Short mmCIF file of C-alpha atoms in Angstrom, two decimals:
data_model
loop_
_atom_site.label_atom_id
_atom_site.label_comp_id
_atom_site.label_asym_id
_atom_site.label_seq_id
_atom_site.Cartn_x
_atom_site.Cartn_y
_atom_site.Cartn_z
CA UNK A 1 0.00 0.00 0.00
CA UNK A 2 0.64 3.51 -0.76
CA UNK A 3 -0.13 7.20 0.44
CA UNK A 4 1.53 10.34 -1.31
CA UNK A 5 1.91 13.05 0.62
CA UNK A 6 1.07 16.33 -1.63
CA UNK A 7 2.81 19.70 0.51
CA UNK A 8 1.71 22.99 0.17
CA UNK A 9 3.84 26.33 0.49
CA UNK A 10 3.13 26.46 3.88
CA UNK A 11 4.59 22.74 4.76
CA UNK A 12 0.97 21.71 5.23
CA UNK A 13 -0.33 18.16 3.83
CA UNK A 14 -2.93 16.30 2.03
CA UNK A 15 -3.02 12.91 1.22
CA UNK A 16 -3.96 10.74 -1.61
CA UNK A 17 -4.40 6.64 -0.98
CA UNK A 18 -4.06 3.98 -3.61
CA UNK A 19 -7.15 2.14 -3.00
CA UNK A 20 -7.27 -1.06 -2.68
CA UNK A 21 -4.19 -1.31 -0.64
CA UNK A 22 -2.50 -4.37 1.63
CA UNK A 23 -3.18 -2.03 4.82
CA UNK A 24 -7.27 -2.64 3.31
CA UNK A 25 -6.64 -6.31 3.77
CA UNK A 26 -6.11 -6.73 7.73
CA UNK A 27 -6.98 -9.89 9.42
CA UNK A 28 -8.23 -11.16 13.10
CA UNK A 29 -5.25 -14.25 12.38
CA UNK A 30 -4.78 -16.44 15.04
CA UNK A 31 -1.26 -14.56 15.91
CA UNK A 32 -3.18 -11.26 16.58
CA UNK A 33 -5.66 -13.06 18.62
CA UNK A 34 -2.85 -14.89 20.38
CA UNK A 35 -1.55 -11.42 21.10
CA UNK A 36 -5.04 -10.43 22.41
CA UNK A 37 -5.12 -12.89 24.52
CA UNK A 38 -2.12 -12.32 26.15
CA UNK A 39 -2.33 -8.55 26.83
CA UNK A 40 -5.52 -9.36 29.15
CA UNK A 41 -2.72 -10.94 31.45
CA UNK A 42 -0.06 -8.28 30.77
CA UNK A 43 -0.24 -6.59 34.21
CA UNK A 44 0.80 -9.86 35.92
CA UNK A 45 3.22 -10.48 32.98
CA UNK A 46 4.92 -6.92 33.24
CA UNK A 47 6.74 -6.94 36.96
CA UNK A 48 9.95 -5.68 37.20
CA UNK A 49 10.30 -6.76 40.57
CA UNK A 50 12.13 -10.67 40.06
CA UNK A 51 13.52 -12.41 43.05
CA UNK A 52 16.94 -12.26 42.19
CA UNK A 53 16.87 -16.14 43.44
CA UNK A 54 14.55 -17.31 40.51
CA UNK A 55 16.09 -19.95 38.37
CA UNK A 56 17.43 -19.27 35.19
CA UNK A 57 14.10 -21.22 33.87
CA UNK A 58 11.60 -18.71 35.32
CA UNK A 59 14.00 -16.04 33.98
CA UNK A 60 13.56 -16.79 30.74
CA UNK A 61 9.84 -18.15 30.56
CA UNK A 62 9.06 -14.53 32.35
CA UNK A 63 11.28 -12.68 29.68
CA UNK A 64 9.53 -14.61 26.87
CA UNK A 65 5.89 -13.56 28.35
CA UNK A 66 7.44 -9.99 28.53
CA UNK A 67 8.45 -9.79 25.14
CA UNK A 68 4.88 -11.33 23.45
CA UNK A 69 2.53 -9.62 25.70
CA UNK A 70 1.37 -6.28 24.55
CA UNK A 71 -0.29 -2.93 26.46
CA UNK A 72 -1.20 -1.25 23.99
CA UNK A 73 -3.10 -1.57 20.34
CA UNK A 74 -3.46 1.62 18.11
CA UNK A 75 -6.10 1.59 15.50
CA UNK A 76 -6.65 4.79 12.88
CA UNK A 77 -9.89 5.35 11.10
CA UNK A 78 -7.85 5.53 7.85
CA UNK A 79 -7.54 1.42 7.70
CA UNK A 80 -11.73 1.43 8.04
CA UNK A 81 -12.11 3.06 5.45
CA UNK A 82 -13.42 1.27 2.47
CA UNK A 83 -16.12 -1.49 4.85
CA UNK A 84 -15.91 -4.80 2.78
CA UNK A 85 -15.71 -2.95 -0.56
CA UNK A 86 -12.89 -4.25 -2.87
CA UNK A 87 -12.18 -7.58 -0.51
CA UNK A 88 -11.35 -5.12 2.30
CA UNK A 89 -11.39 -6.62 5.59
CA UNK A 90 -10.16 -4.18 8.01
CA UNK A 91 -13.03 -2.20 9.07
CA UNK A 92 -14.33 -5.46 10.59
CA UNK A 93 -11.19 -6.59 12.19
CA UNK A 94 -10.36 -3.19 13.48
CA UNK A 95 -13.94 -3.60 14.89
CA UNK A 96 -13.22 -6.94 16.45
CA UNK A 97 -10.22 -6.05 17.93
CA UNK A 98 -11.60 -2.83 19.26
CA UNK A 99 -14.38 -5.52 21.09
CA UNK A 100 -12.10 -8.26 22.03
CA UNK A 101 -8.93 -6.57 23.36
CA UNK A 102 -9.37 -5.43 27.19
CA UNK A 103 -10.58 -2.20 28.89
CA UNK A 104 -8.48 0.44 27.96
CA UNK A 105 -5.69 -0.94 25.86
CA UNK A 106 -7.10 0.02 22.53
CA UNK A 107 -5.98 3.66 20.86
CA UNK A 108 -7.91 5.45 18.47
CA UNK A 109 -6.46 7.89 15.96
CA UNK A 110 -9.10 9.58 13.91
CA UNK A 111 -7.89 10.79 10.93
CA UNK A 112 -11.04 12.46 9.01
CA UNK A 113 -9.63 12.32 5.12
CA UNK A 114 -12.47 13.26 2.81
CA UNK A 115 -13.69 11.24 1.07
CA UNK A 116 -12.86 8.20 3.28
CA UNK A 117 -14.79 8.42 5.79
CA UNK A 118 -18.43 8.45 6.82
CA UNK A 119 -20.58 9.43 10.06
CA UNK A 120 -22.03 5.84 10.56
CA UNK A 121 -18.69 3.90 10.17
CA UNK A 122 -16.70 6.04 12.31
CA UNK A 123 -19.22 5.74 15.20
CA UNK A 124 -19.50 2.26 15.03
CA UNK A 125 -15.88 1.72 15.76
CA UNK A 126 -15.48 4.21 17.92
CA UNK A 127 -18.35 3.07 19.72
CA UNK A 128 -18.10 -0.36 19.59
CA UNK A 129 -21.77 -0.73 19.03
CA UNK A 130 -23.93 1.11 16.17
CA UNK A 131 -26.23 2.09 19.23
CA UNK A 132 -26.39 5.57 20.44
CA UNK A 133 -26.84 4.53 24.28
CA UNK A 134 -23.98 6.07 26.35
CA UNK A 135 -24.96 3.67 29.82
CA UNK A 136 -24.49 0.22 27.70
CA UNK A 137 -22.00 -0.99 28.68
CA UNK A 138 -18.85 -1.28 26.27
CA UNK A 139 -15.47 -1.28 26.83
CA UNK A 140 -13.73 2.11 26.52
CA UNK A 141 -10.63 3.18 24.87
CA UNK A 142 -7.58 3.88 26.91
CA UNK A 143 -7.24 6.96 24.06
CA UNK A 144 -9.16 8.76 21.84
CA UNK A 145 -6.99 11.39 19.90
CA UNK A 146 -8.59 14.31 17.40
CA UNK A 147 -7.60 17.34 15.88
CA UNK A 148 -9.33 20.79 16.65
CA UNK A 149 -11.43 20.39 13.51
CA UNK A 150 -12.36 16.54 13.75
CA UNK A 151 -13.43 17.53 17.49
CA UNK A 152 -16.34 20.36 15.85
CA UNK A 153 -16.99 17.49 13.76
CA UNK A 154 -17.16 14.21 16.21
CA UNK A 155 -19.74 17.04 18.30
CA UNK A 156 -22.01 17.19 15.76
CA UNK A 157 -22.80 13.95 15.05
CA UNK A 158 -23.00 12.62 18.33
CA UNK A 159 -25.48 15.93 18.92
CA UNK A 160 -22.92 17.60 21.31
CA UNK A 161 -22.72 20.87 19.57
CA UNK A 162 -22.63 23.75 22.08
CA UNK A 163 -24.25 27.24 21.13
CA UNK A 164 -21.26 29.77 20.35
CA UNK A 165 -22.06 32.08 22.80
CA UNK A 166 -21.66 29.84 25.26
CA UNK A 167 -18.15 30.02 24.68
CA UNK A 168 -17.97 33.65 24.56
CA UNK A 169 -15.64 36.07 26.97
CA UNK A 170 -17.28 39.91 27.58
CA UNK A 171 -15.76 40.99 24.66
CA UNK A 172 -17.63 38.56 22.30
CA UNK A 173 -14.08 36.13 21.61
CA UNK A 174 -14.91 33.12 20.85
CA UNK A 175 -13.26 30.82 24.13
CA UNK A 176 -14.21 27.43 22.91
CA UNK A 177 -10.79 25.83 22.93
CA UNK A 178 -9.46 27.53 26.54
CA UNK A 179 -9.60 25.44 29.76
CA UNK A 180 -12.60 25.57 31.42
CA UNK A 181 -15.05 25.64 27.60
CA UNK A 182 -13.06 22.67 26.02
CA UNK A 183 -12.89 20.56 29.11
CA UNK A 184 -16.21 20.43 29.30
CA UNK A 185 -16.38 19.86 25.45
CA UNK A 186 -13.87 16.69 25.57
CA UNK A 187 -15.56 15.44 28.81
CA UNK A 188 -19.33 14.96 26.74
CA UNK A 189 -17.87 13.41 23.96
CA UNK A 190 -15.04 11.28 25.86
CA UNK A 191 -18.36 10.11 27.76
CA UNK A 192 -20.48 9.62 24.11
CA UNK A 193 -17.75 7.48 22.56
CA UNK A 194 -16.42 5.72 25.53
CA UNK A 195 -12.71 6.24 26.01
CA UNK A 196 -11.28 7.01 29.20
CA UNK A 197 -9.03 9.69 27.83
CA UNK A 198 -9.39 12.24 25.14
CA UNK A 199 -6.83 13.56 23.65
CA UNK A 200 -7.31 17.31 21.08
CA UNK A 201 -4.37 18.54 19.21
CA UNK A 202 -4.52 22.39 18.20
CA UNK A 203 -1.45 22.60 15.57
CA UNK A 204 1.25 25.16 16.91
CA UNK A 205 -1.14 26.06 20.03
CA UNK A 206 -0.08 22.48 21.53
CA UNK A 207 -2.74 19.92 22.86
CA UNK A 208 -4.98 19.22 25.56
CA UNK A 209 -6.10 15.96 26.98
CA UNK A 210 -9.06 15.19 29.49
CA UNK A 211 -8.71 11.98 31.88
CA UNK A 212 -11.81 10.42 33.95
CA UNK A 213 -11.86 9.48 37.15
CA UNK A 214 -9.35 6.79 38.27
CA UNK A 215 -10.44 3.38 37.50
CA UNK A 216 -9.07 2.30 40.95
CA UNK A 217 -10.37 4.80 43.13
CA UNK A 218 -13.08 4.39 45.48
CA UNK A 219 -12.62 8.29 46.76
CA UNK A 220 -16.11 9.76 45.40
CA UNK A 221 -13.88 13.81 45.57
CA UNK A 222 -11.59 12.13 42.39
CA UNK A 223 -12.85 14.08 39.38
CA UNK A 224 -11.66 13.65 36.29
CA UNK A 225 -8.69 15.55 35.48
CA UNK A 226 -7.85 18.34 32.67
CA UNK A 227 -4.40 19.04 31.19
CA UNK A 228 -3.34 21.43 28.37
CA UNK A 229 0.25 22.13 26.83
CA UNK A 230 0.91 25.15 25.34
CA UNK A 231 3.25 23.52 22.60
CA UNK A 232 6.63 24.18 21.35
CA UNK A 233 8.20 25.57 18.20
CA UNK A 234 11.91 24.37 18.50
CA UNK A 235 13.34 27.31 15.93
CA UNK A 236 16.32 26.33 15.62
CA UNK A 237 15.30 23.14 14.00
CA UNK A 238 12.61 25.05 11.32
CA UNK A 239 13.82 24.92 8.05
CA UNK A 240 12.62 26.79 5.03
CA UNK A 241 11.33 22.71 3.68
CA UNK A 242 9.87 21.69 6.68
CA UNK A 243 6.32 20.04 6.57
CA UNK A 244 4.36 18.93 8.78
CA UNK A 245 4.19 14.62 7.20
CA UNK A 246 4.62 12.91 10.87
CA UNK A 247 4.20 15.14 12.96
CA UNK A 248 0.70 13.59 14.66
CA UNK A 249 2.30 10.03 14.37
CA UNK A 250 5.39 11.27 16.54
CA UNK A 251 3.23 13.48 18.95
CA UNK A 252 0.71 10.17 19.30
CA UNK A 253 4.02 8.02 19.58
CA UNK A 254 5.50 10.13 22.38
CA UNK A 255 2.31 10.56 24.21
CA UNK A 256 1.31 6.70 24.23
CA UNK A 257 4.90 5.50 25.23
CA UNK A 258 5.09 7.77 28.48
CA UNK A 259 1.59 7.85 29.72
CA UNK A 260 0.30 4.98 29.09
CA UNK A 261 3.01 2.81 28.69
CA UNK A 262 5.40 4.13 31.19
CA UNK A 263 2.76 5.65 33.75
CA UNK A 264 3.86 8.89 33.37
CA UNK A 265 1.64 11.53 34.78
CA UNK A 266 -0.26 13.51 31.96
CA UNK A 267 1.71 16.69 32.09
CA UNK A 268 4.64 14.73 31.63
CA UNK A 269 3.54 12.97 29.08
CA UNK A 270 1.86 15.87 26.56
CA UNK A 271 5.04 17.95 27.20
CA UNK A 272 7.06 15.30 25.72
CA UNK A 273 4.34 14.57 22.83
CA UNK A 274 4.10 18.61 21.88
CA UNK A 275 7.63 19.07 22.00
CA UNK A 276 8.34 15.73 19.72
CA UNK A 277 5.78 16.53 17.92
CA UNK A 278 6.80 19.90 17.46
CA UNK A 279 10.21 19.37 16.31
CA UNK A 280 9.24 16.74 13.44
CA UNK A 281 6.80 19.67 12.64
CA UNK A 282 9.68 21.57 12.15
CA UNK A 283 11.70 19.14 10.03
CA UNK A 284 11.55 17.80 6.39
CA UNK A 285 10.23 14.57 6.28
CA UNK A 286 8.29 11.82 9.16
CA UNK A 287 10.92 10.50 10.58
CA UNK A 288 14.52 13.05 11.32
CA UNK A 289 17.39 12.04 12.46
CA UNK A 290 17.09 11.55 16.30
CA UNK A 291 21.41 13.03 16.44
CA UNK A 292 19.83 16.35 14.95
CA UNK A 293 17.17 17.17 17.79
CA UNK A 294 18.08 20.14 19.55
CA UNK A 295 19.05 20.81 23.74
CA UNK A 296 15.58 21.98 24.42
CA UNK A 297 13.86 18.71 22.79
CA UNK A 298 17.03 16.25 24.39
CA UNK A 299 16.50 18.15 27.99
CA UNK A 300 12.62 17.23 27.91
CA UNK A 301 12.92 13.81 27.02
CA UNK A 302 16.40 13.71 29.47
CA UNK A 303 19.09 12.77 26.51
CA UNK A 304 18.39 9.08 27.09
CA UNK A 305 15.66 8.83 24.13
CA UNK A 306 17.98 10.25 22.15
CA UNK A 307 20.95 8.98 22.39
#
């Protein structure tokens, strides 16, 4: 499979797919429902904790488990695309997997790219169900990630959409992507399409990301939990060729591996995602050289990631 990236003068991209392509053909194999299987057991599996007097045996059978398990599965709307036209099967296995895999290890990257998508697809998926009913009970995401845009658009078909002047200041400025306006935004749809955290990216303004309530808590005064980052242009990385190709994959990369991966607490984890993120935004290309990233980029990530 194929997509060409087609820049503009401002470094800003559209995309064209050959259709069909392989990435149309996915498939609920037995490996990937091997691998499903596993991750429900991958909090016992993951313990870094080993008696140091465990046999070389156990070493190895636990380093094995390690190694097959999986935390995390991310899906993007893009591979739905096409439902069973042309032999395309991965709008149903996406939808499987999205079912099967367990509460909270499945990430959602919605990538609206006209003309491959539609309302009733996308809700299915994201919903897990083609019903409307936000008490039925469903497994949720552990992520949901959209852009500023794809957010206006999610509201609207789940019948979110708040009046503008709601989101006015005194002055008649539109506030509908500050703190207190868009948290309340991401909380009604993070609720409508069942995903524990939502995640909106706002270009060069950074991202935000809403979190409910901790699963584990029994404390009825923990309230879900708001975060915004402010984002980062890194100029002495921008070039006069930059683009922006990559730039959502690395922030969504970043943000995955140190929150939800590595437990790191929100902040944490969106400053690293706006500021990676940021710099590939600044860079020609999807994927720089890691030896090029500048002081400010190697001090947020501390060198190591880097190196």
């Amino acid at each position: 499979g194929m997509s060409i990236a087609v820049i503009n003068k401002d470094g800003d991209a559209t995309y064209e797919f050959n259709t069909p392509a392989a990435w149309d053909g996915l498939s609920t194999d037995k490996a990937l429902m091997d691998l499903v299987a596993k991750s429900g057991n991958s909090s016992s599996i993951i313990n870094n904790n080993t008696d140091k007097n465990d046999d070389d045996n156990d070493r190895s059978n636990s380093n094995k488990d390690k190694e097959q398990s999986t935390k995390v599965f991310v899906m993007g709307t893009i591979a739905a695309r096409l439902d069973d036209q042309h032999g395309a099967t991965s709008s149903s296995s996406l939808a499987k997997l999205r079912n099967l895999a367990p509460e909270g290890s499945v990430v959602l990257d919605v990538n609206l790219r006209s003309p491959w998508y539609t309302k009733e697809r996308l809700l299915t998926l994201a919903r897990g169900t083609d019903t409307v009913d936000v008490d039925l009970e469903v497994k949720k995401f552990g992520l949901l990630k959209v852009n500023e845009e794809e957010l206006v658009i999610l509201e609207e078909w789940c019948g979110l959409v708040t009046p503008k002047e709601n989101f006015e200041n005194a002055e008649g400025e539109e506030q509908s992507l500050t703190r207190n306006a868009l948290k309340e935004r991401m909380e009604k749809l993070a609720v409508s399409l069942h995903t524990q955290r939502l995640c909106v990216t706002r270009g060069k303004d950074g991202a935000a990301l809403w979190c409910q309530r901790s699963i584990n808590c029994d404390d009825d005064k923990n309230e879900s939990s708001f975060h915004e980052n402010p984002g980062y242009c890194l100029a002495t990385n921008v070039s006069n060729d930059s683009d922006t190709v990559g730039a959502g994959d690395a922030f969504l990369a970043a943000l995955i591996h140190s929150h939800l991966i590595c437990g790191e607490s929100p902040d944490v984890a969106l400053e690293r995602a706006c500021a990676l993120g940021g710099y590939v935004a600044g860079c020609r290309g999807a994927t720089p050289e890691h030896e090029d990233a500048p002081a400010e980029l190697r001090r947020i990530f501390g060198g190591s990631s880097f190196s």
